[in-house]
PDB file of C-alpha atoms and ligand atoms in Angstrom:
ATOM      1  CA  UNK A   1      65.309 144.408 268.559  1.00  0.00           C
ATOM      2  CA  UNK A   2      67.607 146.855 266.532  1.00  0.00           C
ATOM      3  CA  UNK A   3      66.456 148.167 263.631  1.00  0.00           C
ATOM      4  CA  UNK A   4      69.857 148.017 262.041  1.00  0.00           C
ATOM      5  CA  UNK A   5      72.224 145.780 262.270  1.00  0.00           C
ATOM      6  CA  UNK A   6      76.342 144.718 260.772  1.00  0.00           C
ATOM      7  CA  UNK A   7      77.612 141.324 262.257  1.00  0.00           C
ATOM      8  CA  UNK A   8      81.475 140.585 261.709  1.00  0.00           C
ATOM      9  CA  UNK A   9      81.379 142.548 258.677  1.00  0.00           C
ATOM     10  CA  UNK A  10      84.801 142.629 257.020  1.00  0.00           C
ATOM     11  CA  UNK A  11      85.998 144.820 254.508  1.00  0.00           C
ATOM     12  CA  UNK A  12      89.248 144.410 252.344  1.00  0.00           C
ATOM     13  CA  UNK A  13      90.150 146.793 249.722  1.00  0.00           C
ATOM     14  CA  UNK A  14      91.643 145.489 246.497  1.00  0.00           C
ATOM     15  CA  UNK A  15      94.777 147.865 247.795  1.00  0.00           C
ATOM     16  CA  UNK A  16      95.053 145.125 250.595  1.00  0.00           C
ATOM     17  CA  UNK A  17      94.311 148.017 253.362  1.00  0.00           C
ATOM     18  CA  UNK A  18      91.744 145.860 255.782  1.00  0.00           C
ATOM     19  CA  UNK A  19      89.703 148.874 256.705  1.00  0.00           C
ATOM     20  CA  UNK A  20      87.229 146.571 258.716  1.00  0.00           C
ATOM     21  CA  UNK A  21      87.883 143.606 260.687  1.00  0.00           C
ATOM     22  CA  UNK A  22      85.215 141.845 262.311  1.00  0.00           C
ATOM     23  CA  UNK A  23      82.818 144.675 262.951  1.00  0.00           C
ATOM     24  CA  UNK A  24      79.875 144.366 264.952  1.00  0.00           C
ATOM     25  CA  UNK A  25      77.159 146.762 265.569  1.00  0.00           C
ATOM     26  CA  UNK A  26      73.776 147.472 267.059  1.00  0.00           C
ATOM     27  CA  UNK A  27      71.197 150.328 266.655  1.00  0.00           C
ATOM     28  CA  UNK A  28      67.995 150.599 268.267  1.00  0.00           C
ATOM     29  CA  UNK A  29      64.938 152.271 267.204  1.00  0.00           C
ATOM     30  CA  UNK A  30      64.525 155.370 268.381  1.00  0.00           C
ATOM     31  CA  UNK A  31      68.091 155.749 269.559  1.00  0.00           C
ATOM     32  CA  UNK A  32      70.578 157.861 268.536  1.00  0.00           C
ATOM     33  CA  UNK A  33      74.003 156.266 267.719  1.00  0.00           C
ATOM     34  CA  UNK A  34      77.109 157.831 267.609  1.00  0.00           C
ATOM     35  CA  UNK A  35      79.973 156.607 265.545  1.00  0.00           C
ATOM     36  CA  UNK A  36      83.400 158.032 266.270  1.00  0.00           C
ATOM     37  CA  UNK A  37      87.027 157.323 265.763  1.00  0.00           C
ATOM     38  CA  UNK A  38      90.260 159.148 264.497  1.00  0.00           C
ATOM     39  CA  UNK A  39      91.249 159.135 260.790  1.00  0.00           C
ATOM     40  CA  UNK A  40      91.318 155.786 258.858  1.00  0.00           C
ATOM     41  CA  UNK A  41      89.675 153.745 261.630  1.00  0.00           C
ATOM     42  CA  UNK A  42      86.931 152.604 259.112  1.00  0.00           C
ATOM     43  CA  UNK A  43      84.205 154.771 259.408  1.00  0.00           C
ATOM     44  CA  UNK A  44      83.841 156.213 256.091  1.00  0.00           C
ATOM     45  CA  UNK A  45      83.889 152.131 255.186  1.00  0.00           C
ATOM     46  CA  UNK A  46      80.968 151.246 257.466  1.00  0.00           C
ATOM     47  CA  UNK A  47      78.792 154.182 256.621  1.00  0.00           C
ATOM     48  CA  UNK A  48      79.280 153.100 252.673  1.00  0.00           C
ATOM     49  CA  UNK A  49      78.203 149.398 253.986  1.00  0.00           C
ATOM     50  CA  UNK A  50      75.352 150.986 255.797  1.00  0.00           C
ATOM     51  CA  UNK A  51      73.955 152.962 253.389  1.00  0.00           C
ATOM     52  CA  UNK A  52      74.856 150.699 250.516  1.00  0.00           C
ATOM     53  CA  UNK A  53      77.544 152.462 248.603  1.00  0.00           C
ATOM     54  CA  UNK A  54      79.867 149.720 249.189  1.00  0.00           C
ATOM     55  CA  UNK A  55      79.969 145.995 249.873  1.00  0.00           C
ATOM     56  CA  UNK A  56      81.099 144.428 252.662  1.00  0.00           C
ATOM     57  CA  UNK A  57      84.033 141.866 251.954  1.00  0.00           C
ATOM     58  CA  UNK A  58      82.376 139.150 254.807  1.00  0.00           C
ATOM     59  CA  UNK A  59      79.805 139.536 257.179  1.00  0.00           C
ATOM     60  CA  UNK A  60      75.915 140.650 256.748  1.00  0.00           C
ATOM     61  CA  UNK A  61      74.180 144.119 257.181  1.00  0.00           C
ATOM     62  CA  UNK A  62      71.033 143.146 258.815  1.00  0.00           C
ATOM     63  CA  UNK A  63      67.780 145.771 258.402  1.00  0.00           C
ATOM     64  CA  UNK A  64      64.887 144.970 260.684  1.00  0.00           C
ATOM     65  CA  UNK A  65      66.262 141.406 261.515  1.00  0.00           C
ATOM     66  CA  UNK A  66      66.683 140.199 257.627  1.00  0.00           C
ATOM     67  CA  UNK A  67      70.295 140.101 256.166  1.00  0.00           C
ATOM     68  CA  UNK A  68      69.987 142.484 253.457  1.00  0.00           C
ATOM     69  CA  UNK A  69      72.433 143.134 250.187  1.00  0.00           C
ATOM     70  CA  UNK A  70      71.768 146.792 249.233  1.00  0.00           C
ATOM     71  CA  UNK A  71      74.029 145.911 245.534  1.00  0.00           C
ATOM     72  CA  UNK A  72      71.726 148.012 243.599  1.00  0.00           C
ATOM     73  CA  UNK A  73      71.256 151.747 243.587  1.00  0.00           C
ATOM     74  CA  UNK A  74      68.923 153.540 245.846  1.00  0.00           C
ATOM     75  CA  UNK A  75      67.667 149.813 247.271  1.00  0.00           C
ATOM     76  CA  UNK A  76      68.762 151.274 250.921  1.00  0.00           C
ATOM     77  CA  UNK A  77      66.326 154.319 250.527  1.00  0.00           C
ATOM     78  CA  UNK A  78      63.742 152.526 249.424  1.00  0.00           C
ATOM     79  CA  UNK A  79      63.835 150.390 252.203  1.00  0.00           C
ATOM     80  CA  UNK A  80      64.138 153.410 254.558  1.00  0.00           C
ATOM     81  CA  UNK A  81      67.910 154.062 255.041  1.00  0.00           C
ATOM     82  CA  UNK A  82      68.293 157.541 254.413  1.00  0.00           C
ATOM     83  CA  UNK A  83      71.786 159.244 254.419  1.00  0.00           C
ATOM     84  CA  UNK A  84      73.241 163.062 254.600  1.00  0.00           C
ATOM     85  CA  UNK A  85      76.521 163.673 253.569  1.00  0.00           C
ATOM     86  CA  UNK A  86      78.608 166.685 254.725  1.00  0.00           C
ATOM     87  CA  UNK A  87      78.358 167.921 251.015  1.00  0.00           C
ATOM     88  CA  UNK A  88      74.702 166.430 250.075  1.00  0.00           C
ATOM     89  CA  UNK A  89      74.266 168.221 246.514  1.00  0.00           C
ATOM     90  CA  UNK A  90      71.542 170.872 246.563  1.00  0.00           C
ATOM     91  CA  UNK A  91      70.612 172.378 243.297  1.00  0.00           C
ATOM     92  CA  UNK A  92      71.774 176.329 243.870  1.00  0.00           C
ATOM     93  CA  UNK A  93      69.357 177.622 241.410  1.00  0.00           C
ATOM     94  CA  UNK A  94      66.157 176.114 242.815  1.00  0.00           C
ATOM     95  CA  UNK A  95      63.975 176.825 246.150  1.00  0.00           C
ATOM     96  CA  UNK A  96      63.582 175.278 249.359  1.00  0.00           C
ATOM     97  CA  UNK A  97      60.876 173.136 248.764  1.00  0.00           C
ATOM     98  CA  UNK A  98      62.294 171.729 245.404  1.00  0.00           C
ATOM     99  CA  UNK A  99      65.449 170.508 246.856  1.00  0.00           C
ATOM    100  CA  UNK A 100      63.466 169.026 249.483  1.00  0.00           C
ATOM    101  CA  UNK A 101      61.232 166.616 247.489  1.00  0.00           C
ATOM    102  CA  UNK A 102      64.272 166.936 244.654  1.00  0.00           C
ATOM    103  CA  UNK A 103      64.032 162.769 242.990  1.00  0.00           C
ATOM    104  CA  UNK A 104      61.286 161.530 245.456  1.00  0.00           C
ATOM    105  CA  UNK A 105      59.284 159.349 243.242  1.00  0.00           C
ATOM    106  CA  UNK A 106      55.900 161.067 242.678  1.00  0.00           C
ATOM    107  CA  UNK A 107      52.424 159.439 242.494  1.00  0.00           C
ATOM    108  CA  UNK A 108      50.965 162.504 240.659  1.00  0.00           C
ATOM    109  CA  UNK A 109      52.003 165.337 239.411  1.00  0.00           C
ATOM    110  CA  UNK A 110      54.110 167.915 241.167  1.00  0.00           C
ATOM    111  CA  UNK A 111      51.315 169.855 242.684  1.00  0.00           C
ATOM    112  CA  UNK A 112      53.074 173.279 244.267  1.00  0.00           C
ATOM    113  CA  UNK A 113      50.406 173.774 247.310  1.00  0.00           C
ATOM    114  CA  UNK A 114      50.375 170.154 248.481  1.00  0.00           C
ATOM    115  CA  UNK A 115      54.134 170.374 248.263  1.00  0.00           C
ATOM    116  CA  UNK A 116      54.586 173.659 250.378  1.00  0.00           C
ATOM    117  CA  UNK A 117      52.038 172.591 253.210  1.00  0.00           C
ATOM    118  CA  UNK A 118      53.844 169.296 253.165  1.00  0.00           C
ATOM    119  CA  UNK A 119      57.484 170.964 253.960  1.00  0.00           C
ATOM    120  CA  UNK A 120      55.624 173.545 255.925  1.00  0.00           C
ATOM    121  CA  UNK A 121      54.579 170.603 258.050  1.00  0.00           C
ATOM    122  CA  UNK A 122      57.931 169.018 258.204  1.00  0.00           C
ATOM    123  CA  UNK A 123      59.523 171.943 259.586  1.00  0.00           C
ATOM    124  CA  UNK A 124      57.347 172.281 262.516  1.00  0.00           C
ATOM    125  CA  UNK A 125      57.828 168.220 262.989  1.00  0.00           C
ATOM    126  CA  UNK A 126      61.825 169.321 263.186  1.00  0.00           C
ATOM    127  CA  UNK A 127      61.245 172.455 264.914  1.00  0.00           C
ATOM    128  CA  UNK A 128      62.943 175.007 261.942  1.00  0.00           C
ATOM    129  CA  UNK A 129      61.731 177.398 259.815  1.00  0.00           C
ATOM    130  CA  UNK A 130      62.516 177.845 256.228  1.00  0.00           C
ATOM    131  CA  UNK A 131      60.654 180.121 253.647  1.00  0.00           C
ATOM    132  CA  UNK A 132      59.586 177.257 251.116  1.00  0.00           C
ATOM    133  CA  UNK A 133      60.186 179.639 248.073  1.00  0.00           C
ATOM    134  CA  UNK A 134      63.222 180.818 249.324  1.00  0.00           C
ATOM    135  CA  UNK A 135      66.454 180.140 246.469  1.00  0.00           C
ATOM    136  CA  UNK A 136      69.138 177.511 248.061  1.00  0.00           C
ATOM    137  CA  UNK A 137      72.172 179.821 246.939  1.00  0.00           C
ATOM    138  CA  UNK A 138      70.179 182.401 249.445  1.00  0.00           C
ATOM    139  CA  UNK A 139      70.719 179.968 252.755  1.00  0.00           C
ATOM    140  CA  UNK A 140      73.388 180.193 255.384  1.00  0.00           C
ATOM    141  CA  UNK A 141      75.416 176.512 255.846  1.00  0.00           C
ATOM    142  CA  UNK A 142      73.302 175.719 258.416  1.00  0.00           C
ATOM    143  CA  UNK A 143      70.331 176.162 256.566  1.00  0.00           C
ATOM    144  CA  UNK A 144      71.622 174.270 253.677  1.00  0.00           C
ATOM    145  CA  UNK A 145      72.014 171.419 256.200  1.00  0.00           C
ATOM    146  CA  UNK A 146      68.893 171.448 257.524  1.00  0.00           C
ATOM    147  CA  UNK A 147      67.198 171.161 253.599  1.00  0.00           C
ATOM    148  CA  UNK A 148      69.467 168.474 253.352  1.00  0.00           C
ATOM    149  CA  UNK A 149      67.982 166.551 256.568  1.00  0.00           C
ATOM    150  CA  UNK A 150      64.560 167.927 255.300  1.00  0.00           C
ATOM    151  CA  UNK A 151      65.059 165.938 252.007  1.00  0.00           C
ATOM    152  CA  UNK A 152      66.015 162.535 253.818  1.00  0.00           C
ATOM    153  CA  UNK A 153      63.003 162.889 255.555  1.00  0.00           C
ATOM    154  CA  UNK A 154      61.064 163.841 253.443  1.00  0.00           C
ATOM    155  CA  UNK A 155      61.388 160.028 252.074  1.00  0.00           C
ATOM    156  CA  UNK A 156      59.611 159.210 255.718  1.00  0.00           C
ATOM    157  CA  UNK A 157      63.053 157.329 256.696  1.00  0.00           C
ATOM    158  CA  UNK A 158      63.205 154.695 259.350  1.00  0.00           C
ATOM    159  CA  UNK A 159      67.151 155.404 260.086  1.00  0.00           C
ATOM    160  CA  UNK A 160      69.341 158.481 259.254  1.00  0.00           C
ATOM    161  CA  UNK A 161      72.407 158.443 258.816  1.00  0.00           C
ATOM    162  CA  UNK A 162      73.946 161.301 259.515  1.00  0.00           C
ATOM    163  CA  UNK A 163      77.280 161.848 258.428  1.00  0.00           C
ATOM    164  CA  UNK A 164      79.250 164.566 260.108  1.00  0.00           C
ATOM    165  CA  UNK A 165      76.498 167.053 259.862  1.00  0.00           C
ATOM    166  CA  UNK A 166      77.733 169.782 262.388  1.00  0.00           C
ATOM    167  CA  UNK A 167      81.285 170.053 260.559  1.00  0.00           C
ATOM    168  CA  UNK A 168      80.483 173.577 258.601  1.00  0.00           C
ATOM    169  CA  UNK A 169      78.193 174.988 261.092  1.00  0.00           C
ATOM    170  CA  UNK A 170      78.622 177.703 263.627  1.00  0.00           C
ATOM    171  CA  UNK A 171      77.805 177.323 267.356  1.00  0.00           C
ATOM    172  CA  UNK A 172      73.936 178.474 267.125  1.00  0.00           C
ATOM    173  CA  UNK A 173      73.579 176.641 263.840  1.00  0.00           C
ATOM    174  CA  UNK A 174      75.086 173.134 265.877  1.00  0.00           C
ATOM    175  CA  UNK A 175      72.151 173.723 268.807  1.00  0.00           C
ATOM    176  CA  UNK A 176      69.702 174.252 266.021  1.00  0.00           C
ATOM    177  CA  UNK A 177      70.814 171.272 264.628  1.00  0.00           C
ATOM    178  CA  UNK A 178      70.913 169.151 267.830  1.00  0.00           C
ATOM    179  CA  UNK A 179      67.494 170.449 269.295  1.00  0.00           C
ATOM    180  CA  UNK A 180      65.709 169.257 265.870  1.00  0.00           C
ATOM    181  CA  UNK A 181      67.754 165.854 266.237  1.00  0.00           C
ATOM    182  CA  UNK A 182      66.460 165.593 270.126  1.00  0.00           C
ATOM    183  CA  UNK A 183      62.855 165.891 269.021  1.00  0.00           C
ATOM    184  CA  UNK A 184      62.617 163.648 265.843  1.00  0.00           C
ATOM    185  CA  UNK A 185      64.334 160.882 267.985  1.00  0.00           C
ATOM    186  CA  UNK A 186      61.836 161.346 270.763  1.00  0.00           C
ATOM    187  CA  UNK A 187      59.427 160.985 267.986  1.00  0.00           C
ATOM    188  CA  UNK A 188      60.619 157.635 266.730  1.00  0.00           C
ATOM    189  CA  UNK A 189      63.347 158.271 264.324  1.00  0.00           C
ATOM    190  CA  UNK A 190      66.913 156.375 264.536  1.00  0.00           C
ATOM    191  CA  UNK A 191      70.441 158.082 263.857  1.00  0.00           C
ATOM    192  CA  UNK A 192      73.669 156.766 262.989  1.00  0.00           C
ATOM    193  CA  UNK A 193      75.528 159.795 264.075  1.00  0.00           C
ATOM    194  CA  UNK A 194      79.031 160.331 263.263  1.00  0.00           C
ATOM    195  CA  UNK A 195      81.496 163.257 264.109  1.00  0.00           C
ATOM    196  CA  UNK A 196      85.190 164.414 265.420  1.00  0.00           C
ATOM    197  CA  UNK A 197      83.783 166.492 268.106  1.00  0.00           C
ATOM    198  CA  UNK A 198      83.518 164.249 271.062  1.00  0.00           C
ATOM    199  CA  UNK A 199      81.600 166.719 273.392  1.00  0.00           C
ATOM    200  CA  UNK A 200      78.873 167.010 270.937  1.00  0.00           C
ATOM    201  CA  UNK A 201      78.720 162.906 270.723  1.00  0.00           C
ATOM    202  CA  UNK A 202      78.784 162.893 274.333  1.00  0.00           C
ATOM    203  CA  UNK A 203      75.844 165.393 274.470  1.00  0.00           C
ATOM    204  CA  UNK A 204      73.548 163.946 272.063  1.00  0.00           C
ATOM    205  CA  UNK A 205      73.985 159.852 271.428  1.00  0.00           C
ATOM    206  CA  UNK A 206      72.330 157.724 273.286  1.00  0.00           C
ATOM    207  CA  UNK A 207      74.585 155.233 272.448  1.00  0.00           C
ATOM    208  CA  UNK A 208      78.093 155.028 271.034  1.00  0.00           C
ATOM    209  CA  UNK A 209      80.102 152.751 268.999  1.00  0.00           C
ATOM    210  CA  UNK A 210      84.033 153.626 268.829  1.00  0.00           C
ATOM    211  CA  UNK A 211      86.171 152.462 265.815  1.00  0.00           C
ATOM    212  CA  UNK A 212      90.231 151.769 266.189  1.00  0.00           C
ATOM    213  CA  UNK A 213      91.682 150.067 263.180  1.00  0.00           C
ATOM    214  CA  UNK A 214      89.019 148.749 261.770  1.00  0.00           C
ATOM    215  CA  UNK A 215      88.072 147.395 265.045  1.00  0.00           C
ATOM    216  CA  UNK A 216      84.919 148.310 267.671  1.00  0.00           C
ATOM    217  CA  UNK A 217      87.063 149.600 270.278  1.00  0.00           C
ATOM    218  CA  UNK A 218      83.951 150.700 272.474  1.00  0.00           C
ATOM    219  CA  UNK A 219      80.394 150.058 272.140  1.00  0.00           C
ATOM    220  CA  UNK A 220      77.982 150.770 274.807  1.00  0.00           C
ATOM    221  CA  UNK A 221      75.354 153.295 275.912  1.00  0.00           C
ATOM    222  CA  UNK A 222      76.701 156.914 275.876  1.00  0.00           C
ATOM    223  CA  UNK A 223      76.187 157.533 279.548  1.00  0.00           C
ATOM    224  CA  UNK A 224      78.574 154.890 280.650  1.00  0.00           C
ATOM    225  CA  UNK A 225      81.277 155.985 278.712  1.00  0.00           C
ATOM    226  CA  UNK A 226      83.957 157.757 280.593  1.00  0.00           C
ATOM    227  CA  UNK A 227      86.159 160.652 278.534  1.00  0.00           C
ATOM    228  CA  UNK A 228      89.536 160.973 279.609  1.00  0.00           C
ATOM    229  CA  UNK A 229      90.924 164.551 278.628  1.00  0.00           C
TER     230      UNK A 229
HETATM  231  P1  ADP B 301      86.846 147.924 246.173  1.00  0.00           P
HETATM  232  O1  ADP B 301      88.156 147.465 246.767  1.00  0.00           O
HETATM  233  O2  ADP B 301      85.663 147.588 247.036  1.00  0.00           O
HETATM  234  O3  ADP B 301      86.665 147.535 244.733  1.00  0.00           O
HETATM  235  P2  ADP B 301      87.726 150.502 245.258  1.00  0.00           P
HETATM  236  O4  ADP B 301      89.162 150.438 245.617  1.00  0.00           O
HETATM  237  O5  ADP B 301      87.324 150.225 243.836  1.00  0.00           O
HETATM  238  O6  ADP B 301      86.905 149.527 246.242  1.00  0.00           O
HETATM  239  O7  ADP B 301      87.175 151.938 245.701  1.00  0.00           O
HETATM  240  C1  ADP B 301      85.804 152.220 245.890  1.00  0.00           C
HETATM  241  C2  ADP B 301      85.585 153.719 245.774  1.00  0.00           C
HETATM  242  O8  ADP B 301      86.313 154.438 246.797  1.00  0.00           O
HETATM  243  C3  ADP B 301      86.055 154.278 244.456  1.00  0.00           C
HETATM  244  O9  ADP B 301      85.087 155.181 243.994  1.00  0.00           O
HETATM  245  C4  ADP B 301      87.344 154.996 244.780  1.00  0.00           C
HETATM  246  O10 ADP B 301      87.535 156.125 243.952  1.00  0.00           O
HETATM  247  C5  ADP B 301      87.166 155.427 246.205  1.00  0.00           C
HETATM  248  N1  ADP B 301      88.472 155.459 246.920  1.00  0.00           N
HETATM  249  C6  ADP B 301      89.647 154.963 246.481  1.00  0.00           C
HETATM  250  N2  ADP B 301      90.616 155.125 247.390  1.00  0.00           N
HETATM  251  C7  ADP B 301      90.058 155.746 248.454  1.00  0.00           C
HETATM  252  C8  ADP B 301      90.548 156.166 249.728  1.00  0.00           C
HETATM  253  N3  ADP B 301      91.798 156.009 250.151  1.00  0.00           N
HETATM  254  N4  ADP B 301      89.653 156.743 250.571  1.00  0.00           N
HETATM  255  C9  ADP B 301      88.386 156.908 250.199  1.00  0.00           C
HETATM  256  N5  ADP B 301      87.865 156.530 249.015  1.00  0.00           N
HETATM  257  C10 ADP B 301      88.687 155.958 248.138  1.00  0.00           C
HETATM  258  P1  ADP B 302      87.751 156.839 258.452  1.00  0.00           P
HETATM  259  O1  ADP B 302      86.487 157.221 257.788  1.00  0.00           O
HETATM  260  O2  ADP B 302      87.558 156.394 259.868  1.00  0.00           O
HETATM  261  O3  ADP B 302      88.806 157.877 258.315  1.00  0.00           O
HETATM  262  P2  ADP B 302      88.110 155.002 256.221  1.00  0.00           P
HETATM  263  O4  ADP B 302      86.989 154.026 256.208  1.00  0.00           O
HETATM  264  O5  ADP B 302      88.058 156.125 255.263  1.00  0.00           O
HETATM  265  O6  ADP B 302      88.312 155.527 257.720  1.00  0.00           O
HETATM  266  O7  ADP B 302      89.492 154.241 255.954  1.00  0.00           O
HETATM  267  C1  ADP B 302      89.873 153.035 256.628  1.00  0.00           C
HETATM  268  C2  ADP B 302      91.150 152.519 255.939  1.00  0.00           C
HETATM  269  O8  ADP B 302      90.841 152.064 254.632  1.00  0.00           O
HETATM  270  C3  ADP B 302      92.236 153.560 255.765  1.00  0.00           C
HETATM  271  O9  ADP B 302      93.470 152.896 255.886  1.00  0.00           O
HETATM  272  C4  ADP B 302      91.998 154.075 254.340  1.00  0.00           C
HETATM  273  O10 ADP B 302      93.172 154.591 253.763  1.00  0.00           O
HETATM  274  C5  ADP B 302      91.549 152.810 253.642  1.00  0.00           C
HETATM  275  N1  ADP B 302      90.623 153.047 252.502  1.00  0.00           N
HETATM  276  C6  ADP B 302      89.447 153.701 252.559  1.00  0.00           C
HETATM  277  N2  ADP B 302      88.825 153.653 251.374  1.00  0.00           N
HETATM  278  C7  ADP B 302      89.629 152.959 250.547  1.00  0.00           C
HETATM  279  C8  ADP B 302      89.543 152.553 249.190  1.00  0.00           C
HETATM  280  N3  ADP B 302      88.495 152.826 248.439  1.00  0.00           N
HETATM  281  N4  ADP B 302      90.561 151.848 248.670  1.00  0.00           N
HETATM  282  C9  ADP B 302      91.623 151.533 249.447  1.00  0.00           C
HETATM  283  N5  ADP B 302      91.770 151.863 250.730  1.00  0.00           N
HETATM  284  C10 ADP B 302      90.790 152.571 251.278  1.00  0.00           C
END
């Protein structure tokens, strides 16, 4: 059963643009699904349904088989919808490991030990090493990124969303990036994963959802999907 769920979800902006038209979509734990299409096809608009940001005009966002209606603030986190954006705000001025568990509600007191082992442990669950103590203005893009992921899951998210994450990063950083995706989805966590670079979607979904118009286009398991170039 998918974890995460729209059904003919509809979205008309006061403007009159109808960004979505009868959009339906699947995603199944432990998958990782893509979501691609060329400018204005609606994809910004979904990923603001998904994660709550925005409402949907008809149609019902379904989490673990229950129509939901994220219309208050952080109500998608809580229930364990965690999104990245390309320019997730870090604080510059403050380490690793306080980004990372930056507005996580806290049973007790900040305690700096537990903290460190806990994003010590993290990293080895993602497969990347970061120097805890180590100032965010110090990291490379791709680091950045990473503390970014790092922070969703620190929240122990059931799906991430991740939106355009490779866009700013170079080559190695991308592999990095993919090879820690790989292993938390073989582990049990679910991705909405959106980008404009179609090899890397063909490479690393499981399962893909294309957007035209405002319309699903193509929606079936990566592997089946043929690229014409
Ligand atoms: P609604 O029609 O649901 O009321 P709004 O038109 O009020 O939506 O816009 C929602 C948000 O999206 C606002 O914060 C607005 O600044 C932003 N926004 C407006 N136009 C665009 C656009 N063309 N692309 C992306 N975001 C936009
Ligand atoms: P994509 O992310 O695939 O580029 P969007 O969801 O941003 O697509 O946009 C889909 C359509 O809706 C476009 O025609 C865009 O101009 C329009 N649009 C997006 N956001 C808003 C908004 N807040 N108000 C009015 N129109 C919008």
């Amino acid at each position: 059963a998918p974890v995460l769920a729209v059904r003919d979800v509809e979205k008309t902006y006061t403007s009159g643009t109808r960004a979505l038209r009868g959009v339906s979509m699947r995603v199944l734990p432990g998958t990782v699904h893509g979501l691609i299409g060329a400018n204005g096809a609606g994809k910004s608009t979904l990923i603001k349904i998904l994660s709550g940001w925005q409402q949907a005009s008809a149609g019902t966002v379904e989490w673990k088989g229950a129509a939901v209606d994220w219309s208050q603030p952080g109500q998608a986190l809580e229930a364990g919808m965690a999104a990245v954006h390309q320019h997730t705000p870090l604080v510059d001025a403050m380490t690793v490991v306080e980004n990372v568990f930056l507005g996580r509600r806290e049973t007790k007191r900040w305690d700096a030990a537990a903290r460190r082992a806990e994003l010590l442990a993290l990293c080895e669950r993602v497969g990347y090493e970061l120097d805890p103590g180590e100032l965010v203005s110090e990291l490379s893009v791709g680091a950045r990124q990473m503390v970014a992921i790092l922070q969703a899951l620190a929240r122990d998210p059931a799906v991430v969303l991740l939106d355009e994450p490779t866009a700013a990063l170079s080559p190695a950083e991308r592999e990095v990036l993919f090879r820690s995706v790989r292993r938390l989805r073989d582990a049990g966590t679910t991705f909405v994963y959106t980008s404009h670079f179609l090899d890397e979607v063909m490479a690393l979904t499981d399962h893909l959802t294309v957007l035209r118009d405002g319309l699903v286009v193509v929606d079936s398991p990566t592997a089946d999907v043929t690229v014409e170039s």
